[in-house]
Amino acid sequence: METLLSKEDLRTALSEVRRFARGVVSARIEGPEHPLPRPTLERLLSEATEAGFVPDATEEATGLWVDLDDPMGPTLSARTIETLAAVNPGIAWTCHVRAMPVWLARRLNKPEALEEKESVVPLQGYHGLGRVALPRYLAGAQLEGDDRAMLRDWLSPAQPGARRVVHAPAGFKAVLSPYFDGEAVRWIRQPIDALDPLPAGPTLGLDEVDAVALASSDAGTPLGPDDPEEARKIFAEALVIQSLALVAVGIGCLRHAHDLAREQARSRVQGGQRIEHHPAVQSLIGSADTALLATDALLGRMAEGPLRGNRIGDVFAARAEAHPLLCRGATDALQVFGGSGYMQDVGMEKALRDSQQLRLMGGTPGELERFVSEWDRVR
Amino acid sequence: MNQQPHLDGYLSPDHPLSPRGLFADLPAAIRPMVTPKVTTVWEQDTATLPSALARARKRYRSFAEQELRRRALPIDSAPHLEPGELHPSLADLLKSAGREGMLTDLLPRPLGSASLGGYRHPLVWTQALRAEELSRVCAGQMLLLSAHSLGVIPIVFAGDLAAMRRFVLPAYRQSLAGDPHIFAFAITEPSAGSDAEEGHGASGRRPGTVAKRVNGGWSLQGRKVFISGGDIAKSITVFAALENEGIESWTCFLVTSDMPGFEVVRTELKMGMRASAAAEIAFHDVFVPDDHVIGQPRQGWAINRATLNASRYAVAGMGVGLAQGATEAAIDFACRTELAGKALVNFQEVQLQIADMMTETSAIRGMLWQAARKAYVARQDRSSMCKFHCTDRAVHVVEMALELMGNHGTLHDSGVEKIYRDARLTQIFEGTNQINRLAVIEDQQEQLLARIERN
Ligand SMILES: Cc1cc2nc3c(=O)[nH]c(=O)nc-3n(C[C@H](O)[C@H](O)[C@H](O)COP(=O)(O)OP(=O)(O)OC[C@H]3O[C@@H](n4cnc5c(N)ncnc54)[C@H](O)[C@@H]3O)c2cc1C
């Protein structure tokens, strides 16, 4: 597809997002210790939709994950999420969660998938990343031994009590689930009641977002696609998009933590001088600085467009590298605050919890590395 | 379900090539040297302790399992209370802890509840074992109990028998009778955190809490922040400078919460260790009589540093306990979670992670026990080394546990996300881990200076 977005367009679009994030979103946040009340979150989402950052079900909708055939498209979406996350990671993640069903319905060419306005796309398998079965499947390699059982169980766990967890604001009405049918990962639209949703309680981070545990069920409307090759591509693309979102939220979060730490180091006096002059503190801020620089470059690489599922090896490798860096940066930024970093009203502990949570969602660094190794071997 | 005969990738224990039966045919004199009993790491480690400490360790574990376990998650997610309010379940915990002698075990019987046998070994070792076992189950409740001991230590280190008789013994008697009398330790001020923990920063610092001489005693003015248990303590060892002097004039005062002018300003909303409140306390011309000075005027800095040198071993113990708790939670998860019909523990990558966690935890326990075993004198370099290294590695172990559990680790019910939030504090308090590194160097200064001269 032809390039529609220029670098200049990208800059302009992101400065609008920045204005929205700093003007509209920040104004609604009472403090890091007060997760946004649900109605406020919903209002913000409507405003983000009206502003064109989060797509709705209409044909002409714009926003996250819409222009992914454009070489700049993935970058625009990822940087939009990053910009929102620098103000509030939970809101940024929620915008992504709202945009995913729109992307999927368009990609599957099934507008009816969006019949229920509020649906989610759970890409979190039961545990891990389907071990070696997933890279083999996505690379189009021969599935061996337990691979089929692994993929089936990973996406639709059958053992009693096993549930997949979705990190999304509760109250969604339908789920667009991937499932493995023995041949390919296809999609099914499931009414939420068929999945017996249970609140999974508070989570380590992303306070604005709920955790909902879903049972497995076959009930629902199949969404295809019929072509197994197409199915493979679409699932890989979905995982790439999720990876971009997770890393983008993490970078926004670290950017915020880094700026707060820099500010604190400039004003706090201990050991006879402003603490920014102590090498111990310089190392901490330097660690956040280098983590930002490195992850920014990794995200740039991950988001090179147009979106292609066969880049999943590179994208997972970059994600495996990015999350430990983001967590290191966040914990070191917190340390600059000493005891006050541990207090919720300062915002640093939230940034650290959010970073850790992002590391654990959608495959951990270790799982991503093992994916990459097998992907590399079988391709 | 039948027990699996062996883990994937291993021989079953009764296979001729397995280490279990392997040594049976070796000569009788050699066999005992190469055939260990099948025991848990906990049993192996406990067996290396002197008998009094082994008994203490078992007692701490059983207290933690009986009293802390059931409260750990509910208290962590309970709503934040107003300053001075205590969750009823924690009030009950304190009563039981009092009756069980867990609030009085700094001193040996008949003064306190520690066994005389245990007292033959360094106090910091016992306290580190205690911190480990309690933190393994719930570090928040551990802090509620341990911050109290921290508040008493300055009185012990002041060597002030009169103060012990007047303040500690009656409080201990009360606690043993089931009416807990809690102490707290207050050095940190809004403008002096690290400066209250290390001499170089302290030397130039204008003190924020000041004691002015008045008839019959002292009038205290100022604020202390982040004081663990400062909201419920009846007695607080407060460090204040004398009027118009620097921190070198620090004096330790025993302030009681019923003294006019004492105020609990607020308690913080914390990341973790939520069973223990961190309080901001204010002194509005609080009159403290002369007989409430602990030790002598101007001995405060020395008492403070001696207290920190001792208590940092206990913080290292917290790290070991938190790492142990996370490791056990991850192992439990790996054994009960199935994927494609197999328990996760069958997968080699999971086994590697478990082995790393067990080994890291063993390594920091070994470091701490080795240092504490001979710590009749609590050395600054050793206690700081243990504090920063054990807590840094502990956080790493907890991160590994989260990684093993993946997305499930993010859920409150997993218990490990709480352990992570709790563990993060151990890198900050009792001196940040940066300040503790500097404390190692400070204690090695003479040797380092000598080498410069020699060069
Ligand atoms: C939950 C909690 C409970 C606590 N309980 C108690 C308690 O019961 N009693 C009590 O008195 N205190 C307590 N504290 C206070 C605690 O000991 C201090 O927070 C800690 O010593 C750090 O001081 P600070 O917070 O002022 O950080 P700061 O001193 O402001 O440190 C900020 C950063 O600067 C660095 N820094 C500071 N000085 C230097 C230097 N000279 N060289 C190099 N780097 C430096 C630090 O390492 C840190 O990274 C508690 C704190 C917390 C969070």
Coordinates of N, CA and C and ligand atoms in Angstrom, one line a residue, chain A residues 264-265 268-282 284 332-343, chain B residues 143 147-148 150-151 184-198 200-202 224-230 237 239 250 268 270-273 276-279 304 308 312 425 427-436 438, ligand 1:
Chain A
Q264 N 13.3 15.2 41.4 CA 13.5 14.9 42.8 C 15.0 15.1 43.1
A265 N 15.9 14.6 42.2 CA 17.3 14.6 42.4 C 17.8 16.1 42.4
R268 N 16.2 17.6 46.1 CA 16.4 17.0 47.4 C 17.9 17.1 47.8
V269 N 18.1 17.6 49.0 CA 19.4 17.7 49.5 C 19.7 16.7 50.6
Q270 N 20.7 15.9 50.4 CA 21.2 14.9 51.5 C 22.7 14.8 51.3
G271 N 23.4 14.4 52.3 CA 24.8 14.3 52.2 C 25.5 15.6 51.8
G272 N 24.9 16.7 52.3 CA 25.6 18.0 52.1 C 25.4 18.6 50.7
Q273 N 24.6 18.0 49.8 CA 24.4 18.6 48.5 C 23.2 18.1 47.9
R274 N 22.8 18.7 46.7 CA 21.7 18.2 46.0 C 22.0 16.7 45.6
I275 N 21.1 15.8 45.8 CA 21.5 14.4 45.6 C 21.8 14.1 44.1
E276 N 21.5 15.0 43.2 CA 21.9 14.7 41.8 C 23.4 14.7 41.6
H277 N 24.1 15.3 42.6 CA 25.6 15.3 42.5 C 26.2 14.1 43.1
H278 N 25.5 13.2 43.7 CA 26.1 12.0 44.3 C 26.2 10.9 43.1
P279 N 27.4 10.4 42.9 CA 27.5 9.3 41.9 C 26.5 8.2 42.1
A280 N 26.1 7.9 43.3 CA 25.1 6.8 43.6 C 23.8 7.1 42.9
V281 N 23.4 8.4 43.0 CA 22.2 8.8 42.4 C 22.3 9.0 40.9
Q282 N 23.5 9.5 40.5 CA 23.7 9.6 39.0 C 23.6 8.2 38.3
L284 N 21.7 5.8 39.3 CA 20.3 5.4 39.3 C 19.6 6.1 38.1
D332 N 15.1 1.7 39.6 CA 16.2 2.7 39.9 C 15.7 4.1 40.0
A333 N 14.7 4.5 39.2 CA 14.1 5.8 39.3 C 13.4 5.9 40.7
L334 N 12.7 4.8 41.1 CA 12.1 4.9 42.4 C 13.1 5.1 43.5
Q335 N 14.2 4.4 43.4 CA 15.3 4.4 44.4 C 15.8 5.8 44.7
V336 N 15.7 6.7 43.6 CA 16.2 8.1 43.8 C 15.3 8.8 44.8
F337 N 14.1 8.3 45.0 CA 13.2 9.0 46.0 C 13.4 8.5 47.4
G338 N 14.2 7.4 47.6 CA 14.3 6.9 49.0 C 12.9 6.4 49.5
G339 N 12.6 6.7 50.7 CA 11.4 6.3 51.3 C 10.2 6.8 50.7
S340 N 10.2 8.1 50.2 CA 8.9 8.6 49.6 C 8.6 7.9 48.3
G341 N 9.6 7.2 47.7 CA 9.3 6.5 46.5 C 8.4 5.3 46.8
Y342 N 8.3 4.9 48.0 CA 7.5 3.7 48.4 C 6.1 4.1 48.7
M343 N 5.8 5.4 48.7 CA 4.5 5.9 49.0 C 3.6 6.2 47.8
Chain B
L143 N 6.9 -6.7 60.0 CA 7.4 -5.4 60.3 C 6.6 -4.8 61.5
A147 N 9.4 -3.8 64.1 CA 9.6 -2.3 64.4 C 9.5 -2.1 65.9
H148 N 8.7 -2.9 66.5 CA 8.6 -2.7 68.0 C 9.9 -3.1 68.7
L150 N 12.8 -2.9 67.3 CA 13.7 -1.8 66.9 C 13.6 -0.6 67.8
G151 N 12.4 -0.4 68.3 CA 12.2 0.7 69.2 C 12.8 0.4 70.6
A184 N 8.3 2.1 69.2 CA 8.8 2.5 67.8 C 10.1 3.3 67.9
F185 N 10.7 3.4 66.8 CA 12.1 4.0 66.7 C 12.0 5.1 65.7
A186 N 12.4 6.3 66.2 CA 12.2 7.5 65.3 C 13.5 8.3 65.1
I187 N 14.1 8.1 63.9 CA 15.2 8.9 63.5 C 14.9 9.8 62.3
T188 N 14.1 9.3 61.4 CA 14.0 10.0 60.1 C 13.1 11.3 60.2
E189 N 13.6 12.3 59.5 CA 12.9 13.6 59.5 C 12.6 14.0 58.1
P190 N 11.7 14.9 57.9 CA 11.4 15.3 56.5 C 12.7 15.6 55.7
S191 N 13.6 16.3 56.4 CA 14.8 16.8 55.6 C 16.0 15.9 55.9
A192 N 15.9 14.9 56.7 CA 17.0 14.0 57.0 C 16.6 12.5 57.0
G193 N 16.8 11.9 55.9 CA 16.6 10.4 55.8 C 17.9 9.7 55.8
S194 N 18.6 9.8 54.7 CA 20.0 9.2 54.6 C 20.9 10.0 55.6
D195 N 20.6 11.2 55.8 CA 21.5 12.0 56.7 C 21.3 11.5 58.2
A196 N 20.2 10.8 58.4 CA 20.1 10.3 59.8 C 20.8 8.9 59.9
E197 N 21.3 8.4 58.7 CA 21.8 7.1 58.7 C 23.3 7.1 58.5
E198 N 23.9 8.2 58.0 CA 25.3 8.2 57.8 C 25.9 9.5 58.2
H200 N 28.6 11.5 57.4 CA 29.0 12.6 56.5 C 27.9 13.5 56.2
G201 N 26.7 13.0 55.9 CA 25.6 13.8 55.6 C 25.1 14.5 56.9
A202 N 25.1 13.7 58.0 CA 24.6 14.2 59.3 C 25.5 15.4 59.8
K224 N 8.9 13.8 62.8 CA 9.6 12.6 62.3 C 8.7 11.9 61.3
V225 N 9.2 11.4 60.3 CA 8.4 10.8 59.2 C 8.7 9.3 59.0
F226 N 7.8 8.6 58.4 CA 7.9 7.2 58.0 C 8.2 6.3 59.2
I227 N 7.6 6.6 60.4 CA 8.0 5.8 61.6 C 7.1 4.6 61.7
S228 N 7.7 3.4 61.5 CA 6.9 2.2 61.5 C 6.3 2.0 62.9
G229 N 5.0 1.8 62.9 CA 4.3 1.6 64.1 C 4.2 2.8 65.0
G230 N 4.6 4.0 64.4 CA 4.5 5.2 65.2 C 3.1 5.6 65.5
T237 N 11.3 5.7 70.9 CA 12.6 6.2 71.1 C 12.9 7.3 70.1
F239 N 15.0 10.5 68.5 CA 16.3 11.1 68.5 C 16.2 12.6 68.1
W250 N 22.7 14.7 69.2 CA 21.5 13.9 69.2 C 21.5 13.2 70.6
E268 N 1.0 6.8 56.0 CA 1.2 6.8 54.6 C 0.4 5.6 53.9
K270 N 1.1 3.0 51.5 CA 2.4 2.4 51.0 C 2.2 1.4 49.9
M271 N 3.3 1.1 49.2 CA 3.3 0.1 48.2 C 3.0 -1.3 48.8
G272 N 3.6 -1.6 49.9 CA 3.5 -2.9 50.5 C 3.7 -2.9 52.0
M273 N 4.0 -4.0 52.6 CA 4.1 -4.1 54.0 C 3.0 -3.3 54.7
S276 N 1.8 -2.9 58.6 CA 2.5 -2.0 59.5 C 2.4 -0.6 58.9
A277 N 1.9 0.4 59.7 CA 1.7 1.7 59.2 C 3.0 2.5 59.3
A278 N 3.3 3.4 58.4 CA 4.4 4.3 58.5 C 3.8 5.7 58.8
A279 N 4.2 6.2 60.0 CA 3.5 7.4 60.5 C 4.3 8.6 60.5
N304 N 22.1 5.4 68.0 CA 21.5 5.2 66.7 C 22.3 4.3 65.8
L308 N 21.4 0.6 64.4 CA 21.4 0.3 62.9 C 22.3 -0.9 62.6
R312 N 20.4 -4.1 60.9 CA 20.5 -4.4 59.5 C 20.7 -5.9 59.2
L425 N 10.6 -2.7 49.8 CA 10.9 -1.8 50.9 C 12.3 -2.1 51.5
Q427 N 15.0 -2.7 50.3 CA 16.1 -2.0 49.6 C 16.2 -0.5 50.0
I428 N 15.1 -0.1 50.7 CA 15.0 1.4 51.0 C 15.3 1.7 52.5
F429 N 14.6 0.9 53.4 CA 14.7 1.4 54.8 C 15.9 0.8 55.5
E430 N 16.2 1.4 56.7 CA 17.4 1.1 57.5 C 18.6 1.5 56.6
G431 N 18.4 2.6 55.9 CA 19.5 3.1 55.0 C 19.2 2.5 53.7
T432 N 19.2 3.3 52.6 CA 19.0 2.8 51.3 C 20.2 1.8 51.0
N433 N 20.0 1.0 50.0 CA 21.1 0.1 49.7 C 22.3 0.8 49.2
Q434 N 22.1 2.0 48.7 CA 23.3 2.8 48.3 C 24.0 3.3 49.6
I435 N 23.3 3.7 50.6 CA 23.9 4.2 51.8 C 24.6 3.0 52.5
N436 N 24.0 1.8 52.4 CA 24.7 0.7 53.1 C 26.0 0.3 52.4
L438 N 27.9 2.5 51.1 CA 28.9 3.5 51.6 C 29.3 3.1 53.0
Ligands
LIG1 C1 7.9 2.0 55.0 C2 9.0 2.7 55.6 C3 9.2 2.4 57.0 C4 10.2 3.1 57.7 N1 10.4 3.0 59.0 C5 11.2 3.8 59.7 C6 11.2 3.8 61.1 O1 10.6 3.0 61.8 N2 12.0 4.7 61.8 C7 12.7 5.6 61.1 O2 13.3 6.4 61.7 N3 12.7 5.7 59.7 C8 12.0 4.8 59.0 N4 12.0 4.8 57.6 C9 12.8 5.8 57.0 C10 14.0 5.2 56.1 O3 15.0 4.6 56.9 C11 14.4 6.2 55.1 O4 13.4 6.4 54.2 C12 15.7 5.8 54.4 O5 16.8 5.9 55.3 C13 16.0 6.8 53.2 O6 15.9 8.1 53.5 P1 15.0 9.1 52.6 O7 13.7 8.4 52.5 O8 15.0 10.4 53.3 O9 15.7 9.1 51.3 P2 16.9 10.2 50.9 O10 17.9 10.3 52.0 O11 16.3 11.5 50.4 O12 17.6 9.5 49.7 C14 17.2 9.7 48.3 C15 18.2 9.1 47.4 O13 19.5 9.8 47.6 C16 20.5 8.9 47.9 N5 21.5 9.5 48.8 C17 21.2 10.2 49.9 N6 22.3 10.6 50.5 C18 23.3 10.2 49.7 C19 24.7 10.2 49.9 N7 25.3 10.9 50.9 N8 25.5 9.6 48.9 C20 24.9 9.0 47.9 N9 23.6 8.9 47.8 C21 22.8 9.4 48.7 C22 19.8 7.7 48.5 O14 20.5 6.5 48.4 C23 18.5 7.7 47.7 O15 18.7 7.0 46.5 C24 11.1 4.1 57.0 C25 10.9 4.2 55.6 C26 9.9 3.5 54.9 C27 9.7 3.8 53.5

